[in-house]
PDB file of C-alpha atoms in Angstrom:
ATOM      1  CA  UNK A1209     115.628 142.971  32.687  1.00  0.00           C
ATOM      2  CA  UNK A1210     118.024 143.853  35.881  1.00  0.00           C
ATOM      3  CA  UNK A1211     121.265 142.241  37.388  1.00  0.00           C
ATOM      4  CA  UNK A1212     119.555 141.232  40.301  1.00  0.00           C
ATOM      5  CA  UNK A1213     116.844 138.967  38.176  1.00  0.00           C
ATOM      6  CA  UNK A1214     119.364 138.010  35.514  1.00  0.00           C
ATOM      7  CA  UNK A1215     121.658 136.895  38.449  1.00  0.00           C
ATOM      8  CA  UNK A1216     118.586 134.806  40.161  1.00  0.00           C
ATOM      9  CA  UNK A1217     118.064 133.702  37.297  1.00  0.00           C
ATOM     10  CA  UNK A1218     121.945 131.747  36.754  1.00  0.00           C
ATOM     11  CA  UNK A1219     122.404 130.792  39.948  1.00  0.00           C
ATOM     12  CA  UNK A1220     121.001 127.804  40.563  1.00  0.00           C
ATOM     13  CA  UNK A1221     122.607 126.880  36.829  1.00  0.00           C
ATOM     14  CA  UNK A1222     126.307 127.020  38.467  1.00  0.00           C
ATOM     15  CA  UNK A1223     124.703 125.110  42.227  1.00  0.00           C
ATOM     16  CA  UNK A1224     122.008 122.789  40.834  1.00  0.00           C
ATOM     17  CA  UNK A1225     122.472 119.566  39.303  1.00  0.00           C
ATOM     18  CA  UNK A1226     118.841 119.509  38.527  1.00  0.00           C
ATOM     19  CA  UNK A1227     117.982 119.380  34.719  1.00  0.00           C
ATOM     20  CA  UNK A1228     114.817 121.006  34.688  1.00  0.00           C
ATOM     21  CA  UNK A1229     113.571 124.142  36.760  1.00  0.00           C
ATOM     22  CA  UNK A1230     110.980 127.005  36.400  1.00  0.00           C
ATOM     23  CA  UNK A1231     111.920 130.805  38.598  1.00  0.00           C
ATOM     24  CA  UNK A1232     109.596 133.086  39.257  1.00  0.00           C
ATOM     25  CA  UNK A1233     110.142 136.761  38.953  1.00  0.00           C
ATOM     26  CA  UNK A1234     108.186 139.623  40.184  1.00  0.00           C
ATOM     27  CA  UNK A1235     106.789 140.589  36.178  1.00  0.00           C
ATOM     28  CA  UNK A1236     104.086 137.612  36.703  1.00  0.00           C
ATOM     29  CA  UNK A1237     106.275 135.884  34.380  1.00  0.00           C
ATOM     30  CA  UNK A1238     108.484 132.651  34.702  1.00  0.00           C
ATOM     31  CA  UNK A1239     111.163 131.336  33.135  1.00  0.00           C
ATOM     32  CA  UNK A1240     111.974 127.455  32.569  1.00  0.00           C
ATOM     33  CA  UNK A1241     115.300 126.213  31.966  1.00  0.00           C
ATOM     34  CA  UNK A1242     116.111 122.378  30.575  1.00  0.00           C
ATOM     35  CA  UNK A1243     119.750 121.911  31.307  1.00  0.00           C
ATOM     36  CA  UNK A1244     121.081 118.969  28.159  1.00  0.00           C
ATOM     37  CA  UNK A1245     124.217 117.883  27.209  1.00  0.00           C
ATOM     38  CA  UNK A1246     125.594 121.261  28.117  1.00  0.00           C
ATOM     39  CA  UNK A1247     123.370 123.541  26.106  1.00  0.00           C
ATOM     40  CA  UNK A1248     120.288 125.562  28.154  1.00  0.00           C
ATOM     41  CA  UNK A1249     117.328 125.962  26.684  1.00  0.00           C
ATOM     42  CA  UNK A1250     115.605 128.719  28.289  1.00  0.00           C
ATOM     43  CA  UNK A1251     111.833 130.257  27.737  1.00  0.00           C
ATOM     44  CA  UNK A1252     109.849 132.930  29.031  1.00  0.00           C
ATOM     45  CA  UNK A1253     105.982 132.379  29.754  1.00  0.00           C
ATOM     46  CA  UNK A1254     103.273 133.349  31.579  1.00  0.00           C
ATOM     47  CA  UNK A1255     102.792 132.412  34.921  1.00  0.00           C
ATOM     48  CA  UNK A1256      99.169 130.779  33.472  1.00  0.00           C
ATOM     49  CA  UNK A1257     100.895 128.908  31.051  1.00  0.00           C
ATOM     50  CA  UNK A1258     101.413 125.143  32.030  1.00  0.00           C
ATOM     51  CA  UNK A1259     104.726 124.058  33.582  1.00  0.00           C
ATOM     52  CA  UNK A1260     104.320 121.260  31.759  1.00  0.00           C
ATOM     53  CA  UNK A1261     103.615 122.177  28.034  1.00  0.00           C
ATOM     54  CA  UNK A1262     106.646 124.699  28.451  1.00  0.00           C
ATOM     55  CA  UNK A1263     109.023 122.057  29.446  1.00  0.00           C
ATOM     56  CA  UNK A1264     107.934 119.350  26.450  1.00  0.00           C
ATOM     57  CA  UNK A1265     108.157 122.929  24.503  1.00  0.00           C
ATOM     58  CA  UNK A1266     112.292 123.064  25.958  1.00  0.00           C
ATOM     59  CA  UNK A1267     112.162 119.257  25.431  1.00  0.00           C
ATOM     60  CA  UNK A1268     111.601 119.420  21.835  1.00  0.00           C
ATOM     61  CA  UNK A1269     113.606 122.561  21.147  1.00  0.00           C
ATOM     62  CA  UNK A1270     116.661 120.585  22.827  1.00  0.00           C
ATOM     63  CA  UNK A1271     116.228 117.598  20.754  1.00  0.00           C
ATOM     64  CA  UNK A1272     115.587 119.777  17.110  1.00  0.00           C
ATOM     65  CA  UNK A1273     118.634 121.509  18.301  1.00  0.00           C
ATOM     66  CA  UNK A1274     120.382 118.671  18.604  1.00  0.00           C
ATOM     67  CA  UNK A1275     119.442 117.053  15.882  1.00  0.00           C
ATOM     68  CA  UNK A1276     120.495 120.523  13.898  1.00  0.00           C
ATOM     69  CA  UNK A1277     123.923 119.683  15.329  1.00  0.00           C
ATOM     70  CA  UNK A1278     124.731 116.299  14.563  1.00  0.00           C
ATOM     71  CA  UNK A1279     123.198 116.581  10.908  1.00  0.00           C
ATOM     72  CA  UNK A1280     125.958 119.680  10.439  1.00  0.00           C
ATOM     73  CA  UNK A1281     128.448 118.120  12.065  1.00  0.00           C
ATOM     74  CA  UNK A1282     128.110 115.029  12.456  1.00  0.00           C
ATOM     75  CA  UNK A1283     128.221 112.399  16.067  1.00  0.00           C
ATOM     76  CA  UNK A1284     131.218 112.662  17.097  1.00  0.00           C
ATOM     77  CA  UNK A1285     132.263 116.430  15.983  1.00  0.00           C
ATOM     78  CA  UNK A1286     129.125 119.036  16.992  1.00  0.00           C
ATOM     79  CA  UNK A1287     130.260 118.996  20.582  1.00  0.00           C
ATOM     80  CA  UNK A1288     133.788 120.310  19.680  1.00  0.00           C
ATOM     81  CA  UNK A1289     131.697 122.727  16.858  1.00  0.00           C
ATOM     82  CA  UNK A1290     130.297 123.844  20.123  1.00  0.00           C
ATOM     83  CA  UNK A1291     132.959 124.159  22.612  1.00  0.00           C
ATOM     84  CA  UNK A1292     134.621 126.470  20.129  1.00  0.00           C
ATOM     85  CA  UNK A1293     132.379 128.482  18.675  1.00  0.00           C
ATOM     86  CA  UNK A1294     133.372 131.894  18.707  1.00  0.00           C
ATOM     87  CA  UNK A1295     131.011 134.602  17.814  1.00  0.00           C
ATOM     88  CA  UNK A1296     127.230 135.257  19.090  1.00  0.00           C
ATOM     89  CA  UNK A1297     124.343 134.184  16.888  1.00  0.00           C
ATOM     90  CA  UNK A1298     126.292 131.176  15.365  1.00  0.00           C
ATOM     91  CA  UNK A1299     122.954 128.765  15.710  1.00  0.00           C
ATOM     92  CA  UNK A1300     120.803 132.362  14.299  1.00  0.00           C
ATOM     93  CA  UNK A1301     119.623 129.397  11.298  1.00  0.00           C
ATOM     94  CA  UNK A1302     118.140 127.433  14.302  1.00  0.00           C
ATOM     95  CA  UNK A1303     115.687 130.645  14.941  1.00  0.00           C
ATOM     96  CA  UNK A1304     113.552 129.192  12.126  1.00  0.00           C
ATOM     97  CA  UNK A1305     113.014 125.807  13.736  1.00  0.00           C
ATOM     98  CA  UNK A1306     112.035 127.609  17.040  1.00  0.00           C
ATOM     99  CA  UNK A1307     109.631 130.137  15.863  1.00  0.00           C
ATOM    100  CA  UNK A1308     107.369 127.395  13.896  1.00  0.00           C
ATOM    101  CA  UNK A1309     107.945 125.350  17.583  1.00  0.00           C
ATOM    102  CA  UNK A1310     106.474 127.707  19.276  1.00  0.00           C
ATOM    103  CA  UNK A1311     103.972 128.565  17.209  1.00  0.00           C
ATOM    104  CA  UNK A1312     102.977 125.490  17.995  1.00  0.00           C
ATOM    105  CA  UNK A1313     103.100 126.213  21.752  1.00  0.00           C
ATOM    106  CA  UNK A1314     101.638 129.604  21.923  1.00  0.00           C
ATOM    107  CA  UNK A1315      98.185 128.106  22.830  1.00  0.00           C
ATOM    108  CA  UNK A1316      97.919 125.860  25.576  1.00  0.00           C
ATOM    109  CA  UNK A1317      94.404 124.917  25.493  1.00  0.00           C
ATOM    110  CA  UNK A1318      95.118 123.710  21.483  1.00  0.00           C
ATOM    111  CA  UNK A1319      93.908 120.210  20.658  1.00  0.00           C
ATOM    112  CA  UNK A1320      97.626 119.552  19.760  1.00  0.00           C
ATOM    113  CA  UNK A1321      99.354 120.385  23.579  1.00  0.00           C
ATOM    114  CA  UNK A1322      96.083 118.678  25.107  1.00  0.00           C
ATOM    115  CA  UNK A1323      97.288 115.944  23.221  1.00  0.00           C
ATOM    116  CA  UNK A1324     101.238 116.247  24.579  1.00  0.00           C
ATOM    117  CA  UNK A1325     100.105 116.924  27.573  1.00  0.00           C
ATOM    118  CA  UNK A1326      98.064 113.703  28.212  1.00  0.00           C
ATOM    119  CA  UNK A1327     100.545 111.803  25.965  1.00  0.00           C
ATOM    120  CA  UNK A1328     103.294 113.171  28.539  1.00  0.00           C
ATOM    121  CA  UNK A1329     100.861 112.302  31.641  1.00  0.00           C
ATOM    122  CA  UNK A1330     100.325 108.671  30.313  1.00  0.00           C
ATOM    123  CA  UNK A1331     104.199 108.424  29.899  1.00  0.00           C
ATOM    124  CA  UNK A1332     104.355 109.229  33.517  1.00  0.00           C
ATOM    125  CA  UNK A1333     101.896 107.334  34.401  1.00  0.00           C
ATOM    126  CA  UNK A1334     103.083 104.208  32.760  1.00  0.00           C
ATOM    127  CA  UNK A1335     106.572 104.905  34.472  1.00  0.00           C
ATOM    128  CA  UNK A1336     104.874 104.798  37.670  1.00  0.00           C
ATOM    129  CA  UNK A1337     102.856 102.173  37.654  1.00  0.00           C
ATOM    130  CA  UNK A1338     105.956  99.940  36.798  1.00  0.00           C
ATOM    131  CA  UNK A1339     107.934 101.489  40.098  1.00  0.00           C
ATOM    132  CA  UNK A1340     104.773 100.696  41.586  1.00  0.00           C
ATOM    133  CA  UNK A1341     104.668  96.579  40.213  1.00  0.00           C
ATOM    134  CA  UNK A1342     108.612  96.646  40.992  1.00  0.00           C
ATOM    135  CA  UNK A1343     107.958  97.775  44.796  1.00  0.00           C
ATOM    136  CA  UNK A1344     105.311  95.225  44.945  1.00  0.00           C
ATOM    137  CA  UNK A1345     107.647  92.567  43.564  1.00  0.00           C
ATOM    138  CA  UNK A1346     110.392  93.585  45.901  1.00  0.00           C
ATOM    139  CA  UNK A1347     108.393  93.496  48.906  1.00  0.00           C
ATOM    140  CA  UNK A1348     106.834  89.997  47.998  1.00  0.00           C
ATOM    141  CA  UNK A1349     110.630  89.301  47.348  1.00  0.00           C
ATOM    142  CA  UNK A1350     111.039  90.679  50.864  1.00  0.00           C
ATOM    143  CA  UNK A1351     107.994  88.393  52.487  1.00  0.00           C
ATOM    144  CA  UNK A1352     109.634  85.618  51.157  1.00  0.00           C
ATOM    145  CA  UNK A1353     113.176  85.950  52.516  1.00  0.00           C
ATOM    146  CA  UNK A1354     111.076  86.520  55.633  1.00  0.00           C
ATOM    147  CA  UNK A1355     109.666  83.542  55.734  1.00  0.00           C
ATOM    148  CA  UNK A1356     112.924  81.443  54.743  1.00  0.00           C
ATOM    149  CA  UNK A1357     114.587  83.164  57.522  1.00  0.00           C
ATOM    150  CA  UNK A1358     111.560  81.551  60.193  1.00  0.00           C
ATOM    151  CA  UNK A1359     112.456  79.037  58.093  1.00  0.00           C
ATOM    152  CA  UNK A1360     116.069  78.851  59.035  1.00  0.00           C
ATOM    153  CA  UNK A1361     115.398  79.379  62.811  1.00  0.00           C
ATOM    154  CA  UNK A1362     112.924  77.003  63.390  1.00  0.00           C
ATOM    155  CA  UNK A1363     115.597  74.932  61.416  1.00  0.00           C
ATOM    156  CA  UNK A1364     118.554  75.695  63.309  1.00  0.00           C
ATOM    157  CA  UNK A1365     116.918  74.879  66.776  1.00  0.00           C
ATOM    158  CA  UNK A1366     116.353  72.046  65.672  1.00  0.00           C
ATOM    159  CA  UNK A1367     119.691  71.439  64.390  1.00  0.00           C
ATOM    160  CA  UNK A1368     120.886  72.715  67.912  1.00  0.00           C
ATOM    161  CA  UNK A1369     118.421  69.845  69.580  1.00  0.00           C
ATOM    162  CA  UNK A1370     120.242  67.189  67.369  1.00  0.00           C
ATOM    163  CA  UNK A1371     123.520  68.439  68.243  1.00  0.00           C
ATOM    164  CA  UNK A1372     122.738  68.307  72.133  1.00  0.00           C
ATOM    165  CA  UNK A1373     121.837  64.646  71.641  1.00  0.00           C
ATOM    166  CA  UNK A1374     124.263  63.851  69.039  1.00  0.00           C
ATOM    167  CA  UNK A1375     126.397  65.144  72.084  1.00  0.00           C
ATOM    168  CA  UNK A1376     124.708  63.395  75.298  1.00  0.00           C
ATOM    169  CA  UNK A1377     125.147  60.060  72.802  1.00  0.00           C
ATOM    170  CA  UNK A1378     128.965  60.575  72.121  1.00  0.00           C
ATOM    171  CA  UNK A1379     129.669  60.543  75.777  1.00  0.00           C
ATOM    172  CA  UNK A1380     127.315  57.675  76.511  1.00  0.00           C
ATOM    173  CA  UNK A1381     129.273  55.903  73.997  1.00  0.00           C
ATOM    174  CA  UNK A1382     132.721  56.874  75.188  1.00  0.00           C
ATOM    175  CA  UNK A1383     132.599  56.772  78.961  1.00  0.00           C
ATOM    176  CA  UNK A1384     129.209  54.533  78.848  1.00  0.00           C
ATOM    177  CA  UNK A1385     131.527  51.144  78.972  1.00  0.00           C
ATOM    178  CA  UNK A1386     133.768  52.620  81.472  1.00  0.00           C
ATOM    179  CA  UNK A1387     131.273  53.821  83.701  1.00  0.00           C
ATOM    180  CA  UNK A1388     129.055  50.298  83.367  1.00  0.00           C
ATOM    181  CA  UNK A1389     132.290  48.387  84.573  1.00  0.00           C
ATOM    182  CA  UNK A1390     133.158  50.124  86.959  1.00  0.00           C
ATOM    183  CA  UNK A1391     129.414  50.263  88.253  1.00  0.00           C
ATOM    184  CA  UNK A1392     129.999  46.053  87.911  1.00  0.00           C
ATOM    185  CA  UNK A1393     133.107  46.410  89.719  1.00  0.00           C
ATOM    186  CA  UNK A1394     131.620  48.398  92.256  1.00  0.00           C
ATOM    187  CA  UNK A1395     128.402  45.435  92.642  1.00  0.00           C
ATOM    188  CA  UNK A1396     130.356  42.959  92.850  1.00  0.00           C
ATOM    189  CA  UNK A1397     132.540  44.400  95.647  1.00  0.00           C
ATOM    190  CA  UNK A1398     129.816  45.650  97.671  1.00  0.00           C
ATOM    191  CA  UNK A1399     128.078  42.250  97.100  1.00  0.00           C
ATOM    192  CA  UNK A1400     131.174  40.075  98.534  1.00  0.00           C
TER     193      UNK A1400
END
């Protein structure tokens, strides 16, 4: 692999917030990588190999590697052990697990891999259904809020009319007797 290919492979790792990425090469091959817990899990497949299956493979490798680290160094110590590892190939013993998992994923058309893909798609489908149901529930709630706000507008118009009516009645109660007395005095004076 030349320097340009290597740089194009690892530059997105620094700038991308994505946990999963596939990078095409010019050799009809694709690099797939998964970033989890500051670890980069990388695999190289042919272009015809299903991406979803490649990421399922990387998920299993990541799970198995983290499980191995936790078993060896404990729940709180594996990050420290990983950060302080100074020698290359410190985790070479994990190669056996990688090779076993690789054998499971070699044939994308095998029954086991088809089942894994179907399970993954079923999980995605259930998540999408849940999201759609939540959006529909929000839509219903928004519709209810719209109904409530239109009722509030109607009630506020009634309140406004009632307030005007009460204001008018208060003015009549306050100035009515004075006007009536003045009218009566005026009438009496006019009649004389």
